[in-house]
mmCIF file of C-alpha atoms and ligand atoms in Angstrom:
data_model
loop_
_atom_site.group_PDB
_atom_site.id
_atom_site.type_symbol
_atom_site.label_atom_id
_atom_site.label_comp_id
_atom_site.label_asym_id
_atom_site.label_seq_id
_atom_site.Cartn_x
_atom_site.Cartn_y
_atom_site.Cartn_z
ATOM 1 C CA UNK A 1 -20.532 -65.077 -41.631
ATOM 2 C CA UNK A 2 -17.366 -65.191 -43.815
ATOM 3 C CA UNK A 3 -14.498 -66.095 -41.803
ATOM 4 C CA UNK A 4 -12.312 -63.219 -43.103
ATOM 5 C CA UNK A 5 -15.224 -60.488 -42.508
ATOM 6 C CA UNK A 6 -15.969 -62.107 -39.360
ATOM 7 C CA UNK A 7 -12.175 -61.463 -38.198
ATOM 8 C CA UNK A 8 -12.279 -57.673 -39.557
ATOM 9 C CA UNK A 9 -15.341 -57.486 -37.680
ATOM 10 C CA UNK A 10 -13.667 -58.385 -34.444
ATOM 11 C CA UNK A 11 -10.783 -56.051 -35.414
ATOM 12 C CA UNK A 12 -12.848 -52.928 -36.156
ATOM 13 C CA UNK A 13 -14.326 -53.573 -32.544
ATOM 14 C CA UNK A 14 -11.055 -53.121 -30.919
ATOM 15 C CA UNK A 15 -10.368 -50.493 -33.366
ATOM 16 C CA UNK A 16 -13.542 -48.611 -32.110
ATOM 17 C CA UNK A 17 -12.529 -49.501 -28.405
ATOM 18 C CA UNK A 18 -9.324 -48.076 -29.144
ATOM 19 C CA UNK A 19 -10.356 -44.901 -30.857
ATOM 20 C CA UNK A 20 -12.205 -43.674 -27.622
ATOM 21 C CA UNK A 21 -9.446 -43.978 -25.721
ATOM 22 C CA UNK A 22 -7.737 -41.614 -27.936
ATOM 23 C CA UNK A 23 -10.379 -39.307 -27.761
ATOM 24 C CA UNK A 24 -10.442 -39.759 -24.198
ATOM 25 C CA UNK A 25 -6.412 -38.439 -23.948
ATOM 26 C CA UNK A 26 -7.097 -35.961 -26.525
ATOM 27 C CA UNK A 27 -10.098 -34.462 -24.309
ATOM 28 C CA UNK A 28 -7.821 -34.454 -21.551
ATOM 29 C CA UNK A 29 -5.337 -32.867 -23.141
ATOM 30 C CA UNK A 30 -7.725 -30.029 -24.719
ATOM 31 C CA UNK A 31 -9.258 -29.209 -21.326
ATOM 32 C CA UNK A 32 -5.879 -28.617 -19.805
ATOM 33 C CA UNK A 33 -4.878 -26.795 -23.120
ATOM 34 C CA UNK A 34 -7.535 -24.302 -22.413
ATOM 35 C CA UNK A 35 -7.298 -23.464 -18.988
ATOM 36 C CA UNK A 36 -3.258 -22.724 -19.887
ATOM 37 C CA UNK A 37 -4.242 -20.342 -22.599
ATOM 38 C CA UNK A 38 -6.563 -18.462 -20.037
ATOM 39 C CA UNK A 39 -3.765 -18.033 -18.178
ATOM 40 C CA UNK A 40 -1.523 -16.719 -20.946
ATOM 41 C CA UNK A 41 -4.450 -14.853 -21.974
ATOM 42 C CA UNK A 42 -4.356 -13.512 -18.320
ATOM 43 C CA UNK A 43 -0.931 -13.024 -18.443
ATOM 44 C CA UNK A 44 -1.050 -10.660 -21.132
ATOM 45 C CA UNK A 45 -3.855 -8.371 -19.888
ATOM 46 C CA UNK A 46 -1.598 -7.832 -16.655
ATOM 47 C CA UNK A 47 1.288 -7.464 -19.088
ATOM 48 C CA UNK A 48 -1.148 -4.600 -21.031
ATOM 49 C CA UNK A 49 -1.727 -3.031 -17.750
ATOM 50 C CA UNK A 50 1.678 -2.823 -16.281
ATOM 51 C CA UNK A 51 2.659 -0.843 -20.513
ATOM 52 C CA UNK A 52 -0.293 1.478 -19.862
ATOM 53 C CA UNK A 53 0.919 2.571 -16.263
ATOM 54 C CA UNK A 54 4.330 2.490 -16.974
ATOM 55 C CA UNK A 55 3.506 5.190 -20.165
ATOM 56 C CA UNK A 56 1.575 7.019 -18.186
ATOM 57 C CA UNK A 57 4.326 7.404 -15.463
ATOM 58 C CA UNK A 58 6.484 8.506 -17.924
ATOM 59 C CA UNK A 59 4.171 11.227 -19.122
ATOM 60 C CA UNK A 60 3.723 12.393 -15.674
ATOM 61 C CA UNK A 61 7.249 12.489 -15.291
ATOM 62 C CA UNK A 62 7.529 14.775 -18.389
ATOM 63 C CA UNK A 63 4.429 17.081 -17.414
ATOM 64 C CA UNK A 64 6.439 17.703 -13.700
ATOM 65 C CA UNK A 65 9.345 18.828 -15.014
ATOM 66 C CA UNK A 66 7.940 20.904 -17.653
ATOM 67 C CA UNK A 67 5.686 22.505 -14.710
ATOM 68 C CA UNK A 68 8.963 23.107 -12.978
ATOM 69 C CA UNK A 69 10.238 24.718 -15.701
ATOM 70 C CA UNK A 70 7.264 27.067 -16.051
ATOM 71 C CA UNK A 71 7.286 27.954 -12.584
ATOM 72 C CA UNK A 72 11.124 29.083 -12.505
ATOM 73 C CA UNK A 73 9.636 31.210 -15.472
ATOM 74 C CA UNK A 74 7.338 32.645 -13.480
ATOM 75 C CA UNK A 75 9.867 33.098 -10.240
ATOM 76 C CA UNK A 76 12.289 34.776 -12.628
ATOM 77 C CA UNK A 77 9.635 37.277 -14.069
ATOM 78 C CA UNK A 78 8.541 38.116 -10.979
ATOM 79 C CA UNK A 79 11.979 39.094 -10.125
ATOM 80 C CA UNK A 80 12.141 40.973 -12.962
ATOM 81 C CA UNK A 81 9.288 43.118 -12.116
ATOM 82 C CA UNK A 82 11.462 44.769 -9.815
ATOM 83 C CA UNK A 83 13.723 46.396 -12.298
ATOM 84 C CA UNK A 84 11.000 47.453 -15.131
ATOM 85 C CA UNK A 85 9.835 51.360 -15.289
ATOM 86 C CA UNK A 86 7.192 51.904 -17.452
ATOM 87 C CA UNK A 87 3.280 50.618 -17.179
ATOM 88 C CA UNK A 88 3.745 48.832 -20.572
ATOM 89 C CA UNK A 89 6.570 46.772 -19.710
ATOM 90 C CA UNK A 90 4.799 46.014 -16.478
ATOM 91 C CA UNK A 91 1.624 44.879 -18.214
ATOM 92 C CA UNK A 92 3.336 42.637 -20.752
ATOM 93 C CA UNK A 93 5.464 40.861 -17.655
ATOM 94 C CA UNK A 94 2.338 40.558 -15.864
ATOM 95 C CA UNK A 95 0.333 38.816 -18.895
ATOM 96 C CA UNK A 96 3.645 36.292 -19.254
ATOM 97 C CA UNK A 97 3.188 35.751 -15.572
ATOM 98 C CA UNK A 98 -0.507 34.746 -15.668
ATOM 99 C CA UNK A 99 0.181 32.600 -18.836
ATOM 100 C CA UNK A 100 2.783 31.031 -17.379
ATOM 101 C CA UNK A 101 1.037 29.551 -14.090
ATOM 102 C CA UNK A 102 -1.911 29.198 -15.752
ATOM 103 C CA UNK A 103 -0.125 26.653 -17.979
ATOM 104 C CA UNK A 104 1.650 25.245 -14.430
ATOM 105 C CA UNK A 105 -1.894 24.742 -13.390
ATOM 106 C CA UNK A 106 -2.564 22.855 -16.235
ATOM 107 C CA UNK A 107 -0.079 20.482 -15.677
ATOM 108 C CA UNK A 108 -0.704 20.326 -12.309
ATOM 109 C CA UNK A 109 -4.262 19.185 -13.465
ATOM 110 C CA UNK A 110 -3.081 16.552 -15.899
ATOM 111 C CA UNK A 111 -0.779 14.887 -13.176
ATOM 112 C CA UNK A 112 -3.836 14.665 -10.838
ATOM 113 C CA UNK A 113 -6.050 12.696 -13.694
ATOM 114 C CA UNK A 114 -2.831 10.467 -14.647
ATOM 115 C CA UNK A 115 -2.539 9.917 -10.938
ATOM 116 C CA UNK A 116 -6.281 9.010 -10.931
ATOM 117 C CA UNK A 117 -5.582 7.315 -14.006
ATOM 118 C CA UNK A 118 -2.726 5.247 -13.081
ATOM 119 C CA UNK A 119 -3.916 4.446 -9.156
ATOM 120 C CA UNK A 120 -7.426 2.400 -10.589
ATOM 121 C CA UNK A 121 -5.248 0.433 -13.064
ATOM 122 C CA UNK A 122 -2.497 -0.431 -10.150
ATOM 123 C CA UNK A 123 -5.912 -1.587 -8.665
ATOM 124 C CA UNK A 124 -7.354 -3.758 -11.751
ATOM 125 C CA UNK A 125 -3.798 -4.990 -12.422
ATOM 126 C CA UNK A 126 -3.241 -6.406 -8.758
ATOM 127 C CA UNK A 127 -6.979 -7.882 -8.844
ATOM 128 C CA UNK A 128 -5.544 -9.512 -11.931
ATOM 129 C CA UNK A 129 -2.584 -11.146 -10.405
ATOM 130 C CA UNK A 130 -4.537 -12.241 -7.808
ATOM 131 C CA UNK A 131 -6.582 -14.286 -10.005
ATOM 132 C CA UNK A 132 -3.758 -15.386 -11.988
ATOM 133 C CA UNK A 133 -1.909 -16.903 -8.715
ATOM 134 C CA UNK A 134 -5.050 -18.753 -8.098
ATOM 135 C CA UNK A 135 -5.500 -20.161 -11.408
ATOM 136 C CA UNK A 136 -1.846 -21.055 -11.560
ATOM 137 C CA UNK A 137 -2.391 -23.059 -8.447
ATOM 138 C CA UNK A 138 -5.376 -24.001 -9.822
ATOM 139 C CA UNK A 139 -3.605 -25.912 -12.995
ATOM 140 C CA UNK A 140 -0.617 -27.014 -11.510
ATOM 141 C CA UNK A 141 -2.964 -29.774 -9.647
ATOM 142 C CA UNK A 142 -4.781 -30.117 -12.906
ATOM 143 C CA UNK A 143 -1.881 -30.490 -14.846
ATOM 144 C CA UNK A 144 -0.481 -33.396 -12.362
ATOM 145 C CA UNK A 145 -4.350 -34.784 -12.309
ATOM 146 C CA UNK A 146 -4.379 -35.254 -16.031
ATOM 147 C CA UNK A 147 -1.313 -36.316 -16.443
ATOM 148 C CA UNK A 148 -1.511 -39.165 -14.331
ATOM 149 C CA UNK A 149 -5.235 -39.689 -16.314
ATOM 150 C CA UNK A 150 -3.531 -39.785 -19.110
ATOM 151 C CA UNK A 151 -0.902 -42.500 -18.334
ATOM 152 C CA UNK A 152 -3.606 -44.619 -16.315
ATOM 153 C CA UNK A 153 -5.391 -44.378 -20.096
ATOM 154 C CA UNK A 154 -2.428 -45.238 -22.170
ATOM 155 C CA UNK A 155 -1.756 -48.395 -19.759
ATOM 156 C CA UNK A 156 -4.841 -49.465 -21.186
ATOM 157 C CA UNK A 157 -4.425 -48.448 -24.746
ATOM 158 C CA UNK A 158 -1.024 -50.544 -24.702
ATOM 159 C CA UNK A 159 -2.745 -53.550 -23.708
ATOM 160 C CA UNK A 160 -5.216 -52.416 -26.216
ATOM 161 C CA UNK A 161 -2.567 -51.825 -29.030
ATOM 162 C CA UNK A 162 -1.119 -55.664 -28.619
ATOM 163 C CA UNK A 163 -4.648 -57.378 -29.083
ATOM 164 C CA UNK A 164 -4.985 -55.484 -32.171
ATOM 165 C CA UNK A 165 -1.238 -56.174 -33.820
ATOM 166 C CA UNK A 166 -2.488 -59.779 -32.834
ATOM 167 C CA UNK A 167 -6.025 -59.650 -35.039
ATOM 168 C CA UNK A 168 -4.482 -57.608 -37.411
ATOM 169 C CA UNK A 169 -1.757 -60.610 -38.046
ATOM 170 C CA UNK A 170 -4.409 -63.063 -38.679
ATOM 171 C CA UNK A 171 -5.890 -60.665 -41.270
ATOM 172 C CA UNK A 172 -4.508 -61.086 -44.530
ATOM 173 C CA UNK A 173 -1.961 -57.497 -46.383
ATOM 174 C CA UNK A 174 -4.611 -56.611 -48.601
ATOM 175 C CA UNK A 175 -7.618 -57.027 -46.990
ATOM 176 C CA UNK A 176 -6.041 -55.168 -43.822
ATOM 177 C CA UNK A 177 -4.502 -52.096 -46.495
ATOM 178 C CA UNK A 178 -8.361 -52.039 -47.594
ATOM 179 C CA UNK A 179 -10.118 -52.292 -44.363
ATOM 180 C CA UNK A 180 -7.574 -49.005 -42.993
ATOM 181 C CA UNK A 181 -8.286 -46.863 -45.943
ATOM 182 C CA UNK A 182 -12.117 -47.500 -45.490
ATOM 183 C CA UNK A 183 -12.045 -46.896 -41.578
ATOM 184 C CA UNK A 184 -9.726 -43.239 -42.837
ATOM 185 C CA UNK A 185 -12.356 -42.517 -45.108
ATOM 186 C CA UNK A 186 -15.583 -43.740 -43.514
ATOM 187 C CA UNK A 187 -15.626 -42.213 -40.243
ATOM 188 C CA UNK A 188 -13.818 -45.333 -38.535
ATOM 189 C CA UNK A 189 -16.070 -48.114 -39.687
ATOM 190 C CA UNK A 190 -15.150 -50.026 -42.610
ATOM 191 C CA UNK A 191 -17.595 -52.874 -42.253
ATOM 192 C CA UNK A 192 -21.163 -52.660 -40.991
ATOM 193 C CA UNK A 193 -23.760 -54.521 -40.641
ATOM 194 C CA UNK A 194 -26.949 -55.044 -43.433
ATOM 195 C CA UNK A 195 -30.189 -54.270 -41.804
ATOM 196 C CA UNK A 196 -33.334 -55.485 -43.496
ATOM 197 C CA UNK A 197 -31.402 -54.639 -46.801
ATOM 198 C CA UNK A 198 -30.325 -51.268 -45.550
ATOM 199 C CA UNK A 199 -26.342 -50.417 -45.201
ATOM 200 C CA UNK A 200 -26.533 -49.409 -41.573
ATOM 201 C CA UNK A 201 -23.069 -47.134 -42.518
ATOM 202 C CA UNK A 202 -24.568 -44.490 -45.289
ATOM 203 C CA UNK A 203 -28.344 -46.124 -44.940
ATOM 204 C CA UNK A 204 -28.938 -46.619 -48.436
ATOM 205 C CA UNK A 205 -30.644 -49.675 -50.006
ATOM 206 C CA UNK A 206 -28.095 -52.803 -51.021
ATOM 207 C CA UNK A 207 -29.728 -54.631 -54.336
ATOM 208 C CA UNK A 208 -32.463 -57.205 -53.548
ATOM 209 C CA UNK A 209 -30.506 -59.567 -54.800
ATOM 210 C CA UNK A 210 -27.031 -58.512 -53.542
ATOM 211 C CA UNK A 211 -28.855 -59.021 -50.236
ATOM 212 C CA UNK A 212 -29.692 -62.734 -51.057
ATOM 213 C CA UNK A 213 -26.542 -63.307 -51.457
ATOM 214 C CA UNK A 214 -25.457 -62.085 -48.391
ATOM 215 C CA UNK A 215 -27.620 -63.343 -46.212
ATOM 216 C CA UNK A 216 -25.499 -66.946 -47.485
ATOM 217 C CA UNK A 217 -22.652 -65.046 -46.420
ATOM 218 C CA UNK A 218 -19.781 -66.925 -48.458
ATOM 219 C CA UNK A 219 -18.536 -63.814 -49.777
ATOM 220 C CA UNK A 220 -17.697 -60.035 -49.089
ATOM 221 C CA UNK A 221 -19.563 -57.321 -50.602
ATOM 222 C CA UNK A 222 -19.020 -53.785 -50.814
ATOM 223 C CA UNK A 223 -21.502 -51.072 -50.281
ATOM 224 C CA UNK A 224 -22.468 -49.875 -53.681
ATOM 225 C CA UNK A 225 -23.249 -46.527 -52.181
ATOM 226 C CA UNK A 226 -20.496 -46.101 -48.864
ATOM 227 C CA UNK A 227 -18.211 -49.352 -50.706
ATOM 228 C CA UNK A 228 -17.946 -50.591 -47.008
ATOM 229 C CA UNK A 229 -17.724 -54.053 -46.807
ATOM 230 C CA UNK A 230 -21.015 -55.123 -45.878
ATOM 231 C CA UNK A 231 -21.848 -57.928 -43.664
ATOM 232 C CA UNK A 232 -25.064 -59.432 -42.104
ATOM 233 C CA UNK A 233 -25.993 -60.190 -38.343
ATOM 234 C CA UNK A 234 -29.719 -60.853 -37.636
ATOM 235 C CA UNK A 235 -30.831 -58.432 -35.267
ATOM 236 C CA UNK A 236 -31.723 -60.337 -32.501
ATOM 237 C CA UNK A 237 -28.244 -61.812 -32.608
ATOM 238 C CA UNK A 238 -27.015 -58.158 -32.742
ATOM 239 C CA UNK A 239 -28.558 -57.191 -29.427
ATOM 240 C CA UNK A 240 -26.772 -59.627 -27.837
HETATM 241 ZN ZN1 ZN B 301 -23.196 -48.122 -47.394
#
Protein backbone atom coordinates (compact mmCIF):
# COMPACT_ATOMS: atom_id res chain seq x y z
CA UNK A 1 0.00 0.00 0.00
CA UNK A 2 1.14 3.66 -0.36
CA UNK A 3 3.16 4.62 2.48
CA UNK A 4 1.22 7.87 3.13
CA UNK A 5 -2.35 6.00 2.91
CA UNK A 6 -0.93 3.27 4.82
CA UNK A 7 -0.06 5.87 7.76
CA UNK A 8 -3.70 7.58 7.49
CA UNK A 9 -4.89 4.19 7.66
CA UNK A 10 -3.24 3.55 10.98
CA UNK A 11 -4.40 7.03 12.10
CA UNK A 12 -8.10 6.66 11.25
CA UNK A 13 -7.84 3.38 13.44
CA UNK A 14 -6.95 5.25 16.48
CA UNK A 15 -9.28 7.85 15.38
CA UNK A 16 -12.12 5.18 15.39
CA UNK A 17 -10.70 3.77 18.79
CA UNK A 18 -10.88 7.12 20.04
CA UNK A 19 -14.31 8.11 18.87
CA UNK A 20 -15.94 5.26 21.02
CA UNK A 21 -14.52 6.36 23.87
CA UNK A 22 -16.22 9.58 23.39
CA UNK A 23 -19.32 8.03 22.84
CA UNK A 24 -18.71 5.95 25.71
CA UNK A 25 -18.44 9.41 28.16
CA UNK A 26 -21.14 10.94 26.27
CA UNK A 27 -23.51 7.79 27.07
CA UNK A 28 -22.51 8.14 30.49
CA UNK A 29 -23.16 11.42 30.72
CA UNK A 30 -26.77 11.16 28.94
CA UNK A 31 -27.89 8.36 31.28
CA UNK A 32 -27.10 10.42 34.32
CA UNK A 33 -28.62 13.50 32.44
CA UNK A 34 -31.87 11.71 32.38
CA UNK A 35 -32.35 10.31 35.59
CA UNK A 36 -31.60 14.22 36.93
CA UNK A 37 -34.34 15.55 34.75
CA UNK A 38 -36.78 12.87 36.27
CA UNK A 39 -36.04 14.24 39.28
CA UNK A 40 -36.59 17.87 38.33
CA UNK A 41 -39.47 16.61 36.52
CA UNK A 42 -40.46 15.12 39.98
CA UNK A 43 -39.65 18.06 41.63
CA UNK A 44 -42.05 20.07 39.88
CA UNK A 45 -45.13 17.81 40.15
CA UNK A 46 -44.61 18.05 44.09
CA UNK A 47 -44.03 21.75 43.50
CA UNK A 48 -47.70 21.65 41.39
CA UNK A 49 -49.17 19.89 44.27
CA UNK A 50 -48.02 21.88 47.19
CA UNK A 51 -49.75 25.48 44.56
CA UNK A 52 -52.95 23.43 44.27
CA UNK A 53 -53.30 22.80 48.16
CA UNK A 54 -52.01 25.87 49.16
CA UNK A 55 -55.01 27.68 46.73
CA UNK A 56 -57.30 25.60 47.93
CA UNK A 57 -56.48 26.46 51.64
CA UNK A 58 -56.85 29.80 50.85
CA UNK A 59 -60.30 29.36 49.40
CA UNK A 60 -61.34 27.50 52.39
CA UNK A 61 -60.11 30.14 54.41
CA UNK A 62 -62.31 32.66 52.49
CA UNK A 63 -65.53 30.32 52.40
CA UNK A 64 -65.15 30.13 56.64
CA UNK A 65 -65.20 33.46 57.19
CA UNK A 66 -67.80 34.33 54.80
CA UNK A 67 -69.94 31.42 56.60
CA UNK A 68 -69.18 33.29 59.78
CA UNK A 69 -70.37 36.21 58.48
CA UNK A 70 -73.67 34.69 57.34
CA UNK A 71 -74.27 33.11 60.49
CA UNK A 72 -73.90 36.45 62.66
CA UNK A 73 -76.60 37.45 59.97
CA UNK A 74 -78.66 34.96 60.90
CA UNK A 75 -77.95 35.38 64.96
CA UNK A 76 -78.76 39.06 64.50
CA UNK A 77 -82.14 38.42 62.63
CA UNK A 78 -83.14 36.14 64.93
CA UNK A 79 -82.73 38.71 67.52
CA UNK A 80 -84.58 40.88 65.66
CA UNK A 81 -87.57 38.76 65.54
CA UNK A 82 -88.16 39.74 68.92
CA UNK A 83 -88.98 43.32 68.30
CA UNK A 84 -91.14 42.96 64.87
CA UNK A 85 -95.20 43.22 65.13
CA UNK A 86 -96.81 42.41 62.18
CA UNK A 87 -97.05 38.78 60.23
CA UNK A 88 -95.42 40.45 57.15
CA UNK A 89 -92.42 41.66 58.72
CA UNK A 90 -92.17 38.32 60.43
CA UNK A 91 -92.40 36.39 57.17
CA UNK A 92 -89.84 38.47 55.29
CA UNK A 93 -87.22 38.01 58.49
CA UNK A 94 -87.99 34.48 58.44
CA UNK A 95 -87.29 34.00 54.50
CA UNK A 96 -83.75 36.12 55.16
CA UNK A 97 -83.20 33.64 57.92
CA UNK A 98 -83.63 30.46 55.83
CA UNK A 99 -81.58 32.09 52.96
CA UNK A 100 -79.08 32.94 55.05
CA UNK A 101 -78.15 29.38 56.63
CA UNK A 102 -79.01 27.81 53.74
CA UNK A 103 -76.13 29.70 52.09
CA UNK A 104 -73.95 28.83 55.59
CA UNK A 105 -74.73 25.31 54.66
CA UNK A 106 -73.40 25.75 51.47
CA UNK A 107 -70.25 26.76 52.55
CA UNK A 108 -70.13 24.43 55.06
CA UNK A 109 -70.46 21.88 52.11
CA UNK A 110 -67.72 23.37 49.97
CA UNK A 111 -65.17 23.29 52.96
CA UNK A 112 -65.95 19.54 53.43
CA UNK A 113 -65.11 18.74 49.48
CA UNK A 114 -61.91 21.18 49.66
CA UNK A 115 -61.07 19.29 52.80
CA UNK A 116 -61.61 16.04 50.80
CA UNK A 117 -59.97 17.75 48.12
CA UNK A 118 -56.94 18.95 49.76
CA UNK A 119 -56.40 15.69 52.31
CA UNK A 120 -55.89 13.07 48.93
CA UNK A 121 -53.41 15.57 47.40
CA UNK A 122 -51.42 15.97 50.96
CA UNK A 123 -51.51 12.13 50.31
CA UNK A 124 -50.22 12.00 46.48
CA UNK A 125 -47.80 14.85 47.31
CA UNK A 126 -46.07 12.94 50.32
CA UNK A 127 -46.08 9.59 48.11
CA UNK A 128 -44.22 11.91 45.79
CA UNK A 129 -41.52 13.00 48.09
CA UNK A 130 -41.07 9.75 49.09
CA UNK A 131 -40.06 8.70 45.76
CA UNK A 132 -38.12 11.70 45.16
CA UNK A 133 -35.84 11.01 48.43
CA UNK A 134 -35.24 7.65 47.01
CA UNK A 135 -34.30 8.65 43.65
CA UNK A 136 -32.13 11.39 45.05
CA UNK A 137 -30.29 8.74 46.93
CA UNK A 138 -30.60 6.82 44.11
CA UNK A 139 -28.36 9.38 41.81
CA UNK A 140 -26.15 10.66 44.22
CA UNK A 141 -24.34 7.01 44.00
CA UNK A 142 -24.89 7.20 40.30
CA UNK A 143 -23.59 10.44 39.95
CA UNK A 144 -20.23 9.41 42.01
CA UNK A 145 -20.37 5.90 39.87
CA UNK A 146 -20.17 7.73 36.60
CA UNK A 147 -18.07 10.09 37.45
CA UNK A 148 -15.38 8.00 38.45
CA UNK A 149 -16.39 5.94 34.87
CA UNK A 150 -15.83 8.76 33.30
CA UNK A 151 -12.30 9.67 34.54
CA UNK A 152 -11.21 5.84 34.44
CA UNK A 153 -12.32 6.50 30.46
CA UNK A 154 -10.55 9.72 29.91
CA UNK A 155 -7.23 8.08 31.49
CA UNK A 156 -7.46 6.07 28.56
CA UNK A 157 -8.47 8.59 25.99
CA UNK A 158 -5.26 10.68 27.14
CA UNK A 159 -3.05 7.93 26.43
CA UNK A 160 -5.17 7.61 23.41
CA UNK A 161 -4.91 11.39 22.44
CA UNK A 162 -0.79 11.24 22.54
CA UNK A 163 -0.53 8.18 20.05
CA UNK A 164 -2.59 10.09 17.74
CA UNK A 165 -0.67 13.77 17.96
CA UNK A 166 2.27 11.22 17.32
CA UNK A 167 0.72 9.61 13.80
CA UNK A 168 -0.75 12.68 13.03
CA UNK A 169 3.00 14.34 13.06
CA UNK A 170 4.26 11.87 10.66
CA UNK A 171 1.34 12.74 8.36
CA UNK A 172 2.04 15.46 6.16
CA UNK A 173 -0.46 19.50 6.68
CA UNK A 174 -2.39 18.81 3.76
CA UNK A 175 -3.02 15.44 3.59
CA UNK A 176 -3.97 15.54 7.47
CA UNK A 177 -6.41 19.06 6.69
CA UNK A 178 -7.96 16.58 3.94
CA UNK A 179 -8.18 13.39 5.77
CA UNK A 180 -10.20 15.62 8.94
CA UNK A 181 -12.63 17.23 6.64
CA UNK A 182 -13.43 13.75 5.04
CA UNK A 183 -13.73 11.90 8.52
CA UNK A 184 -16.34 15.45 9.46
CA UNK A 185 -18.11 14.77 6.46
CA UNK A 186 -18.07 11.00 5.97
CA UNK A 187 -19.31 9.66 9.09
CA UNK A 188 -15.65 9.31 10.63
CA UNK A 189 -13.97 7.33 7.91
CA UNK A 190 -12.03 9.08 5.41
CA UNK A 191 -10.27 6.13 3.85
CA UNK A 192 -11.71 2.68 3.27
CA UNK A 193 -10.92 -0.11 1.88
CA UNK A 194 -11.78 -1.32 -2.13
CA UNK A 195 -13.60 -4.55 -2.11
CA UNK A 196 -13.73 -6.51 -5.33
CA UNK A 197 -14.00 -2.97 -7.00
CA UNK A 198 -16.66 -1.82 -4.60
CA UNK A 199 -15.95 1.42 -2.20
CA UNK A 200 -16.74 -0.38 1.02
CA UNK A 201 -17.63 3.53 2.42
CA UNK A 202 -20.80 4.56 0.01
CA UNK A 203 -20.66 0.90 -1.89
CA UNK A 204 -20.63 2.14 -5.25
CA UNK A 205 -18.52 0.75 -8.13
CA UNK A 206 -14.74 2.44 -8.54
CA UNK A 207 -13.84 2.38 -12.56
CA UNK A 208 -12.42 -0.95 -13.83
CA UNK A 209 -9.58 0.61 -14.53
CA UNK A 210 -9.20 3.01 -11.55
CA UNK A 211 -9.20 -0.35 -9.75
CA UNK A 212 -6.12 -1.63 -11.75
CA UNK A 213 -4.45 0.93 -10.73
CA UNK A 214 -5.00 0.51 -7.33
CA UNK A 215 -4.50 -2.73 -6.82
CA UNK A 216 -0.45 -1.38 -7.77
CA UNK A 217 -1.10 0.86 -5.05
CA UNK A 218 1.58 3.71 -5.86
CA UNK A 219 -0.92 6.28 -5.62
CA UNK A 220 -4.08 7.66 -3.72
CA UNK A 221 -7.37 7.74 -5.22
CA UNK A 222 -10.46 9.29 -4.28
CA UNK A 223 -13.86 7.80 -4.35
CA UNK A 224 -15.53 9.17 -7.39
CA UNK A 225 -18.84 8.70 -5.68
CA UNK A 226 -18.02 9.25 -1.46
CA UNK A 227 -14.27 11.14 -2.72
CA UNK A 228 -12.80 9.03 0.23
CA UNK A 229 -9.50 8.12 -0.34
CA UNK A 230 -9.66 4.69 -1.39
CA UNK A 231 -7.24 2.06 -0.60
CA UNK A 232 -6.94 -1.77 -1.18
CA UNK A 233 -6.35 -4.72 1.37
CA UNK A 234 -7.07 -8.26 0.03
CA UNK A 235 -9.58 -9.72 2.09
CA UNK A 236 -7.98 -12.44 3.54
CA UNK A 237 -5.34 -10.03 4.75
CA UNK A 238 -8.28 -7.94 6.11
CA UNK A 239 -9.55 -10.66 8.41
CA UNK A 240 -6.53 -10.77 10.01
ZN1 LIG B 1 -17.05 5.74 -2.00
Amino acid sequence: MNELLSQLVTLQAIDLEIDQIDNAIKSEQNGLDERMSALAEREALINELQEKVTALQKESRTLESEMADKMDHVRERQSKMMQVQTGREQTALLKEIEDAKKSAKENEEKIMAIMEAVEKLTAQMEEEKNLLKGEKQLVTEETEKVRANIEAINKGKKKKDTTRSDQASKIKKSLLRKYDTLRQHRNGLAVINVVDGVCQGCFMSIPPQRFNMLLKGDEIFECPTCQRLNYYIPPTEEEN
